[in-house]
Tab-separated table of C-alpha atoms and ligand atoms in Angstrom:
chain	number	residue	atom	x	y	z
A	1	UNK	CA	0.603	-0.450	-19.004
A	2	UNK	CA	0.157	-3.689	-17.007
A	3	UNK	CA	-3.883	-4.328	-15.689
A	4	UNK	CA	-5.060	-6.686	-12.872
A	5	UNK	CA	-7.245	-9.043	-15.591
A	6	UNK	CA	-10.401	-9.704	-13.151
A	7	UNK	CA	-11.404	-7.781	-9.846
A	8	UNK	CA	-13.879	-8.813	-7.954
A	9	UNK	CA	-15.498	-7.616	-4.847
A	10	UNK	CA	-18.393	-8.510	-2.520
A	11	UNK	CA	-19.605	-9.881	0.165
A	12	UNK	CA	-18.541	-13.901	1.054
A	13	UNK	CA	-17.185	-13.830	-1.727
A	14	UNK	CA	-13.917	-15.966	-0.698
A	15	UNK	CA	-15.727	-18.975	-0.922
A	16	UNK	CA	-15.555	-18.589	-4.738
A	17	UNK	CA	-12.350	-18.174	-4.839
A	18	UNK	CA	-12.025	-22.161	-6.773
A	19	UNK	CA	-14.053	-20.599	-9.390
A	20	UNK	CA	-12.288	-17.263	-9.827
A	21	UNK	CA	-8.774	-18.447	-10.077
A	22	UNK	CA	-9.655	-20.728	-13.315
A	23	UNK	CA	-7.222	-22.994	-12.774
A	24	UNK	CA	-6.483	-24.601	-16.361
A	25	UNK	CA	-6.916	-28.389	-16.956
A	26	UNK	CA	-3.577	-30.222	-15.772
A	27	UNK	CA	-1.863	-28.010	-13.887
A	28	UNK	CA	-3.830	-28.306	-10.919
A	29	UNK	CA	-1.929	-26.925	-7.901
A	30	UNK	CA	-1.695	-23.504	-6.317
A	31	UNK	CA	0.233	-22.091	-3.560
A	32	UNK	CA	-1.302	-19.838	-0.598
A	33	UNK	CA	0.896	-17.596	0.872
A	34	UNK	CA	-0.448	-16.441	4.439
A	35	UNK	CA	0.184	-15.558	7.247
A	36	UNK	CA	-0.397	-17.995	10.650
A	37	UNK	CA	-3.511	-15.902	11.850
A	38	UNK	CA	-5.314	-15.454	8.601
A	39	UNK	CA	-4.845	-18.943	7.884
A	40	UNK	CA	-6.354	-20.202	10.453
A	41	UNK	CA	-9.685	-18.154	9.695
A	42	UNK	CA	-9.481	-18.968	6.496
A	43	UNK	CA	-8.368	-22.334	5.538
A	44	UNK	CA	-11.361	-24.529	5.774
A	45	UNK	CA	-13.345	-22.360	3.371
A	46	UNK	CA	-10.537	-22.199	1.023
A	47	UNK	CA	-10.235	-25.203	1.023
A	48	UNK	CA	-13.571	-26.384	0.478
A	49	UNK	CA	-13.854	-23.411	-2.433
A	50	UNK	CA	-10.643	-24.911	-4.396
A	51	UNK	CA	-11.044	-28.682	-4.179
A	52	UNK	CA	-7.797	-29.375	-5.392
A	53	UNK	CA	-4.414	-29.799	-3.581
A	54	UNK	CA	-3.265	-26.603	-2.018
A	55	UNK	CA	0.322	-26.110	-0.216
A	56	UNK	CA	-0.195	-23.875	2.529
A	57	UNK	CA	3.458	-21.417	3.051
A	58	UNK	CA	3.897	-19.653	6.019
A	59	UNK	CA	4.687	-15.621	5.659
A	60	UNK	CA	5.904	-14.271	9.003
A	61	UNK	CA	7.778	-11.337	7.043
A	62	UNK	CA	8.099	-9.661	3.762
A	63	UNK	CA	11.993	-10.418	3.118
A	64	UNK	CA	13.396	-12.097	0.740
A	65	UNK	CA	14.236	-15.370	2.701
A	66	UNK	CA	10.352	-15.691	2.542
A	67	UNK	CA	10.243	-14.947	-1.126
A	68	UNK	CA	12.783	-17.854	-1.839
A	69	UNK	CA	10.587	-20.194	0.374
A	70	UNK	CA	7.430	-19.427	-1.572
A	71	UNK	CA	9.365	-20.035	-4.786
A	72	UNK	CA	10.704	-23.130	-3.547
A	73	UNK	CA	6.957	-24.533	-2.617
A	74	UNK	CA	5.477	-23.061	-6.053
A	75	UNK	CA	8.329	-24.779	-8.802
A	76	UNK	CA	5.334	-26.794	-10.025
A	77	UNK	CA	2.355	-24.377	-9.355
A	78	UNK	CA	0.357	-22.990	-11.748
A	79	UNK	CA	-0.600	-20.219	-9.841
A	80	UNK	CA	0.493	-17.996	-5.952
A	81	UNK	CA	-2.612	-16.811	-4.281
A	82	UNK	CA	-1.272	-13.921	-1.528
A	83	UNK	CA	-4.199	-13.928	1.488
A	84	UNK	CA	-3.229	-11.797	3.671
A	85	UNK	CA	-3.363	-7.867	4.958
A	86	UNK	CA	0.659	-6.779	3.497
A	87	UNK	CA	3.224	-9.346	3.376
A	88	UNK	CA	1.450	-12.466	2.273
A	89	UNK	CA	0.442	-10.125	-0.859
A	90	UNK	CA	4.359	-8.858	-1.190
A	91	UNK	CA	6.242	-11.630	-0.704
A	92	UNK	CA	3.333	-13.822	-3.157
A	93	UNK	CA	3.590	-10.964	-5.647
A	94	UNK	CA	7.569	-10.864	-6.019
A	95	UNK	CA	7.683	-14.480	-5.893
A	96	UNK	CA	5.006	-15.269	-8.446
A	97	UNK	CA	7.092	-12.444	-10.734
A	98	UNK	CA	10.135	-14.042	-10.155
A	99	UNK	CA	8.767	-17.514	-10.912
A	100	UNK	CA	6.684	-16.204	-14.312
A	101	UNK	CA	3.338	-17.349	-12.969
A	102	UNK	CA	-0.319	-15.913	-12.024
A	103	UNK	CA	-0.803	-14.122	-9.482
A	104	UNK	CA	-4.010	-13.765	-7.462
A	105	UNK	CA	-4.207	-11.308	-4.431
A	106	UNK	CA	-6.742	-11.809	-1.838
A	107	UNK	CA	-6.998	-8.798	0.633
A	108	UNK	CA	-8.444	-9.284	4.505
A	109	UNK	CA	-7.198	-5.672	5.330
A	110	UNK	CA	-7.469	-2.566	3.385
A	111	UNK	CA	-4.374	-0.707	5.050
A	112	UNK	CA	-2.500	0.360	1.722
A	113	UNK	CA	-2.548	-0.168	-2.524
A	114	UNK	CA	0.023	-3.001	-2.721
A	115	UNK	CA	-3.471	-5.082	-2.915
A	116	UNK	CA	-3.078	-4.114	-6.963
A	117	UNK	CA	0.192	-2.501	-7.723
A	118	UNK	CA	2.882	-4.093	-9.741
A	119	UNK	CA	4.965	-3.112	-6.200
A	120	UNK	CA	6.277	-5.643	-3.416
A	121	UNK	CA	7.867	-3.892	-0.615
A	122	UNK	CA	10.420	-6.056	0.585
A	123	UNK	CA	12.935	-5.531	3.239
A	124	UNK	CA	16.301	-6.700	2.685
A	125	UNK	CA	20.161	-5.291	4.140
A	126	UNK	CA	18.277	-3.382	7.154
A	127	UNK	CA	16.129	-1.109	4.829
A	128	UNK	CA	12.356	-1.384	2.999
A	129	UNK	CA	12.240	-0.752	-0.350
A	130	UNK	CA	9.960	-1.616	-3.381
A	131	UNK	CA	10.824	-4.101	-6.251
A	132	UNK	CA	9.370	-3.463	-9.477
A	133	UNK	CA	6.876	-6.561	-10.270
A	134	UNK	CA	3.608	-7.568	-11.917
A	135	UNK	CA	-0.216	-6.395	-11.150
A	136	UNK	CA	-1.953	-9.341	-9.545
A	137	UNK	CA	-3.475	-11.192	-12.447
A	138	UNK	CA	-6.882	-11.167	-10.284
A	139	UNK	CA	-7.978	-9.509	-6.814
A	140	UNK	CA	-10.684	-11.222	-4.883
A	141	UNK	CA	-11.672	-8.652	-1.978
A	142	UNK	CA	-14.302	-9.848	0.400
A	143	UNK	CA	-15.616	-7.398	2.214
A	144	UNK	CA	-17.496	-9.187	5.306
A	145	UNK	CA	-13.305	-10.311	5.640
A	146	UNK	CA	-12.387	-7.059	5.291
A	147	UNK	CA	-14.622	-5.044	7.079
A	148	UNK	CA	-14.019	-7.707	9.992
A	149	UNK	CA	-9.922	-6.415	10.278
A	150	UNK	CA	-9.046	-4.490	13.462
A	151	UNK	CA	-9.973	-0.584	12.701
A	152	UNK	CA	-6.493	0.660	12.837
A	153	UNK	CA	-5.404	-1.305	9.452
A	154	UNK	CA	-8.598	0.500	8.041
A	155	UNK	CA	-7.364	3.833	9.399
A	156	UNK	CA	-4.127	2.950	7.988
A	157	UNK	CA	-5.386	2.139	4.580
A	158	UNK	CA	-6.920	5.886	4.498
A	159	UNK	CA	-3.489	7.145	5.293
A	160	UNK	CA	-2.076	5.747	2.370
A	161	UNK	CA	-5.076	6.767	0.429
A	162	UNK	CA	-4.585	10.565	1.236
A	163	UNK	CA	-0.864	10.226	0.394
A	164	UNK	CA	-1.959	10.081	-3.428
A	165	UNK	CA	-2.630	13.972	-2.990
A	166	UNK	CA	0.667	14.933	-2.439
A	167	UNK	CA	2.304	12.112	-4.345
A	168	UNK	CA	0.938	13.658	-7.596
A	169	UNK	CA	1.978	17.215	-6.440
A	170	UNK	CA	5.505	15.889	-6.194
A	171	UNK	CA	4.981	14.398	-9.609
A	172	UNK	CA	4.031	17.187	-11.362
A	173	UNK	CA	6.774	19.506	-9.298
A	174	UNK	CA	9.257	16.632	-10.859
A	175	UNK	CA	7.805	16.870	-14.463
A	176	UNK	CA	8.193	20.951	-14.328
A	177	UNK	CA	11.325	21.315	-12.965
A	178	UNK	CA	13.069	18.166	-13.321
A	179	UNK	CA	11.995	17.088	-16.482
A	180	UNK	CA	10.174	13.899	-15.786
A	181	UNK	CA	7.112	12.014	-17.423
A	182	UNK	CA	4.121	12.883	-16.270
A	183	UNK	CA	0.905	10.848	-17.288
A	184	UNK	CA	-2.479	12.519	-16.371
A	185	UNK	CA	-4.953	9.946	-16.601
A	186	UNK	CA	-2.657	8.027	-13.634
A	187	UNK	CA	-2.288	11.324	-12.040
A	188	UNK	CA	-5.773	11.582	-12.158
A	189	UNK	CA	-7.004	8.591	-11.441
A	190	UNK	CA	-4.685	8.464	-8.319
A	191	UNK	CA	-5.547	11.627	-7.196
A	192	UNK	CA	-9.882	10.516	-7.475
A	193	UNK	CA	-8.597	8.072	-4.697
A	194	UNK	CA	-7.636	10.635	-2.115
A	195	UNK	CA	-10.248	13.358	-2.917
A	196	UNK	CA	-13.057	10.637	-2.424
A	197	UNK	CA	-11.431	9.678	1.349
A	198	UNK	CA	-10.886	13.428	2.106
A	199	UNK	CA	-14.691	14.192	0.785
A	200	UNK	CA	-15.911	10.755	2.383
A	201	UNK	CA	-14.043	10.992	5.568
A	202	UNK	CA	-16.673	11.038	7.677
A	203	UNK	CA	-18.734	8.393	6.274
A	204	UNK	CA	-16.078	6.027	5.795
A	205	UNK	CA	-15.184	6.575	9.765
A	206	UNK	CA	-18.337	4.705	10.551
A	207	UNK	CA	-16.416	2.004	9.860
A	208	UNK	CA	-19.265	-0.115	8.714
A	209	UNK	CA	-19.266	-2.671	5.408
A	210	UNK	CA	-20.021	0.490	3.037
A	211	UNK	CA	-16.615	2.078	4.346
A	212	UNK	CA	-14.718	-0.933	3.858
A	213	UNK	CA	-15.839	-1.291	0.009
A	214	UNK	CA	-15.047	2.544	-0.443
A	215	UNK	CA	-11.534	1.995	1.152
A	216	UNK	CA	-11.167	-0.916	-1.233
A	217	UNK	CA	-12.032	0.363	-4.009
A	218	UNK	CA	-9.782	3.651	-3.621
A	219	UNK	CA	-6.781	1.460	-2.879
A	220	UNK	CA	-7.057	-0.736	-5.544
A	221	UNK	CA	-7.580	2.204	-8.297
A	222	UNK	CA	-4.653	4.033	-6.534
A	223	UNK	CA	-2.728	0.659	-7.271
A	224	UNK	CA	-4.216	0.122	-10.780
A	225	UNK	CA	-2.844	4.055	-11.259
A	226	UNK	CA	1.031	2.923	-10.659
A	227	UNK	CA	0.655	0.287	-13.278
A	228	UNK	CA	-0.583	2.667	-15.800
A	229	UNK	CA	2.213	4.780	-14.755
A	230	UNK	CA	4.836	2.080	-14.913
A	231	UNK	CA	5.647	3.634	-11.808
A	232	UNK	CA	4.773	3.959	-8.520
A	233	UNK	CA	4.825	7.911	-8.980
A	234	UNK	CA	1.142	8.596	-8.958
A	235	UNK	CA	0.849	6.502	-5.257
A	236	UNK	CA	4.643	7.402	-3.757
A	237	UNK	CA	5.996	11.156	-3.408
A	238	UNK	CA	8.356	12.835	-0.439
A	239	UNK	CA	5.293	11.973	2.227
A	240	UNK	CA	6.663	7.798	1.659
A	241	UNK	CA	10.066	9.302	1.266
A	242	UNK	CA	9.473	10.492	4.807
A	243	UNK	CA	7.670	7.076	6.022
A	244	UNK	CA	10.417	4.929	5.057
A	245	UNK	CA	13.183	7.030	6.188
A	246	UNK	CA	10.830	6.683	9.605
A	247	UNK	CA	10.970	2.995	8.784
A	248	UNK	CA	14.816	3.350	9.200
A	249	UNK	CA	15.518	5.382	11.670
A	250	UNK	CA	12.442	3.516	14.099
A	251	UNK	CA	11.267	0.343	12.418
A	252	UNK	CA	8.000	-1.415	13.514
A	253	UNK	CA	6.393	1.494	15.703
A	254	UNK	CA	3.485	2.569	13.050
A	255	UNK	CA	2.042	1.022	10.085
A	256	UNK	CA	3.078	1.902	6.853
A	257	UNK	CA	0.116	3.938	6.567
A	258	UNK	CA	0.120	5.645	9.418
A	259	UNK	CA	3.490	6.793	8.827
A	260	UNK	CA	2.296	8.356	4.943
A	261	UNK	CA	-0.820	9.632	6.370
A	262	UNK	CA	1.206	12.018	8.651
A	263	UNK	CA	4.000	12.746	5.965
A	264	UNK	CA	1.069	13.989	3.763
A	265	UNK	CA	0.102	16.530	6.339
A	266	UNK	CA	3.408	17.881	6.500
A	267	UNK	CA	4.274	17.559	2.738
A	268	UNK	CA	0.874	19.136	1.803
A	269	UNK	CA	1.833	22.018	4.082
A	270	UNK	CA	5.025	22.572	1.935
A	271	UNK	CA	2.897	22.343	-1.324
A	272	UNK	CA	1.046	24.976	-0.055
A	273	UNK	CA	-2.341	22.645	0.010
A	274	UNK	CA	-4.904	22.709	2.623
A	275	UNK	CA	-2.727	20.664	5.283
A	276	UNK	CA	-6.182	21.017	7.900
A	277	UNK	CA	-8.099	19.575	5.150
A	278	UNK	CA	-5.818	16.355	5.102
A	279	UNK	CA	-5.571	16.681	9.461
A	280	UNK	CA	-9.085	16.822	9.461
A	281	UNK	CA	-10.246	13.904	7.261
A	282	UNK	CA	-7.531	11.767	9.337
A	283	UNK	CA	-9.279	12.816	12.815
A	284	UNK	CA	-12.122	11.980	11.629
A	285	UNK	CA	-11.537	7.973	10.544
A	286	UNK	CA	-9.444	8.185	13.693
A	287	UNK	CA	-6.064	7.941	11.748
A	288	UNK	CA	-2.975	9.064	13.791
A	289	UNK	CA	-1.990	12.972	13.075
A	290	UNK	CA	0.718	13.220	15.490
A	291	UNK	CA	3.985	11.399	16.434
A	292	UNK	CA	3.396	10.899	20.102
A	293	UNK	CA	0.074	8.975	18.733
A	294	UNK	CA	2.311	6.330	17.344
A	295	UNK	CA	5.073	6.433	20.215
A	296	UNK	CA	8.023	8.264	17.642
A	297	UNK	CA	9.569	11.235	19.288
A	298	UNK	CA	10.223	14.685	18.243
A	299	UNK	CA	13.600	14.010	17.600
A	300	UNK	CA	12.817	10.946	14.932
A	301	UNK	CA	10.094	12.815	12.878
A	302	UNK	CA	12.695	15.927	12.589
A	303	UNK	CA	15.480	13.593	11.686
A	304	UNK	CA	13.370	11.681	8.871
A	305	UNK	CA	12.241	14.825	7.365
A	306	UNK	CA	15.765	15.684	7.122
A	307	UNK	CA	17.013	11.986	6.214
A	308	UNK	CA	13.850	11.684	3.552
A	309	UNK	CA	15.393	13.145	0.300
A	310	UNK	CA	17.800	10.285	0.702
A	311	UNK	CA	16.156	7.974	0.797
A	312	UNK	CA	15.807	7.664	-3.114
A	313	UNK	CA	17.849	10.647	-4.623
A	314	UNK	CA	16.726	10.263	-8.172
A	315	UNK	CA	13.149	10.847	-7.068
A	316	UNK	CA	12.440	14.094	-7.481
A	317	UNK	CA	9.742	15.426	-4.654
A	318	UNK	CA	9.058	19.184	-3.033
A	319	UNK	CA	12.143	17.592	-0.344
A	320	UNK	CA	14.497	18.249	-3.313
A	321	UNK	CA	13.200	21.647	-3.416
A	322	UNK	CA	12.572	22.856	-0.015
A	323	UNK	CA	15.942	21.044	1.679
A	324	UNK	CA	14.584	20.911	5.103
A	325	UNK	CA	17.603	21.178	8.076
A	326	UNK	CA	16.314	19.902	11.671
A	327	UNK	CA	15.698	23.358	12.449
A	328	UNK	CA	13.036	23.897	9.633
A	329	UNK	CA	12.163	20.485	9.685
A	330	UNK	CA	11.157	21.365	13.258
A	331	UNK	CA	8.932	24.229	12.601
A	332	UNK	CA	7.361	22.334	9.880
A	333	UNK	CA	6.140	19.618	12.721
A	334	UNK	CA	4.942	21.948	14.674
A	335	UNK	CA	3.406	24.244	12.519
A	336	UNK	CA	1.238	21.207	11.202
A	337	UNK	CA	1.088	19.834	14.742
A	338	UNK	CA	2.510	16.446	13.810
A	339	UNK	CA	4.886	17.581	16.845
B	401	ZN	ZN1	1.956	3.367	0.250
């Protein structure tokens, strides 16, 4: 089991983010990986929080040609601190792995759990995939940051938060019929995330500072589940199957989020869980529930619910079981009005 160390989160609290990384006497530099935007609102109270020298890399996307250029700036480093909403954290992650060194992830979106998972999802060869990593060492979430993020990486966030309910379904359909480990305090722990968005819902649509702590939170504990896992099981089942096969049949029309938030209507449907439950919550944070929402066509969503199983065909998920063609694929879309 691999733990984020220290987790802190408040409000302002970036401008202690000198003190919370500890840097160790000597080794006195640290690399931020950002992107352009969040630099810019950001850098002069980093700054002033670190006093020390800081080399600033630019992260316009989370391949690996970004990866290699962090690793490049952080040879003599003692630490990579990731600001950013998703690819400043991925790209800092894998490259801090890759280069044995801390860590630190600094959220200023809650839109999914790669804030605390020992994930990066990188894209590389045409397709997204994750690479196995470490848990930040520490995550510094400041919620006046976070809560300031445009609403639809909030609404996102809840998407992927949801997902957890049919990711552990699929996990526990895998460990019955296919044999696989399943560990219930992740399962658990994973599934606390989604049941407090789908009993929350309405509260955290308010979008106000209280939501964006209760987002945060969920996220990071969903994250915090795939590292007592040692897999991403508890956080991933066939409704991110279904997002990334989205992700290569249409790249860049939704956020990751978006896309998982809809898979886990459908995929709850098949489950035989209450799909209007998941609809519902979604509707009410304002979260897509529909394809034409996010500008993907009937067509795409039928072909990636085909396409999903895949994806990854040594994970195990209710796609395995059900083996969808476009035809039932179809009537699954429209049953659950995703179509
Ligand atoms: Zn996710």
């Amino acid at each position: 089991m691999e733990f984020p160390r220290r987790i802190r989160i408040g409000d302002g609290i970036l401008r202690e983010l000198g003190d919370f990384v500890e840097f160790p006497p000597g080794k006195s530099t640290a690399v931020i990986a950002s992107g352009g935007n969040v630099q810019e609102k950001v850098k002069g109270i980093v700054t002033k929080s670190v006093e020390r020298p800081l080399d600033w890399v630019r992260v316009d996307s989370s391949d690996l040609e970004n990866v290699e250029r962090v690793m490049r700036a952080a040879k003599k480093s003692y630490c990579i601190i990731g600001i950013g909403g998703g690819k400043s954290v991925d790209v800092g992650k894998l490259a801090a792995f890759r280069l044995n060194i801390p860590f630190f992830s600094v959220p200023t979106s809650a839109s999914h759990d790669g804030i605390s998972s020992p994930f990066a999802s990188i894209s590389g060869s045409g397709a997204h995939y994750s690479e196995r990593a470490k848990p930040p060492v520490g995550i510094l979430a400041d919620i006046d940051v976070i809560a300031a993020a445009p609403k639809k990486l909030e609404a996102a966030g809840c998407g992927d938060l949801v997902s957890k309910l049919t990711a552990v379904k699929d996990w526990e359909l895998a460990s019955k019929e296919a044999g696989e480990y399943y560990g219930e305090y992740a399962a658990n722990l994973a599934l606390m995330s989604a049941q407090v968005f789908l009993h929350g819902s309405k509260t955290i649509g308010a979008y106000d500072k209280a939501s964006a702590r209760a987002l945060v939170e969920g996220l990071i504990s969903a994250g915090v589940a795939a590292g007592i896992a040692g897999s991403s099981r508890p956080c991933s089942g066939s409704e991110h199957l279904f997002s990334h096969a989205l992700d290569a049949i249409c790249p860049g029309k939704a956020l990751h989020g978006e896309q998982c938030g809809i898979g886990t209507i459908m995929m709850a449907s098949l489950h035989g869980l209450n799909w209007r439950n998941v609809r519902r919550a979604l509707k009410d944070v304002k979260a897509p529930t529909s394809g034409a929402e996010l500008g993907i066509t009937d067509d795409e969503i039928k072909r990636a619910l085909v396409e999903a199983p895949s994806i990854r065909p040594d994970r195990y998920t209710i796609l395995s079981k059900v083996k969808l063609d476009k035809k039932s694929a179809g009537e699954l879309a429209r049953e659950t009005r995703v179509i």
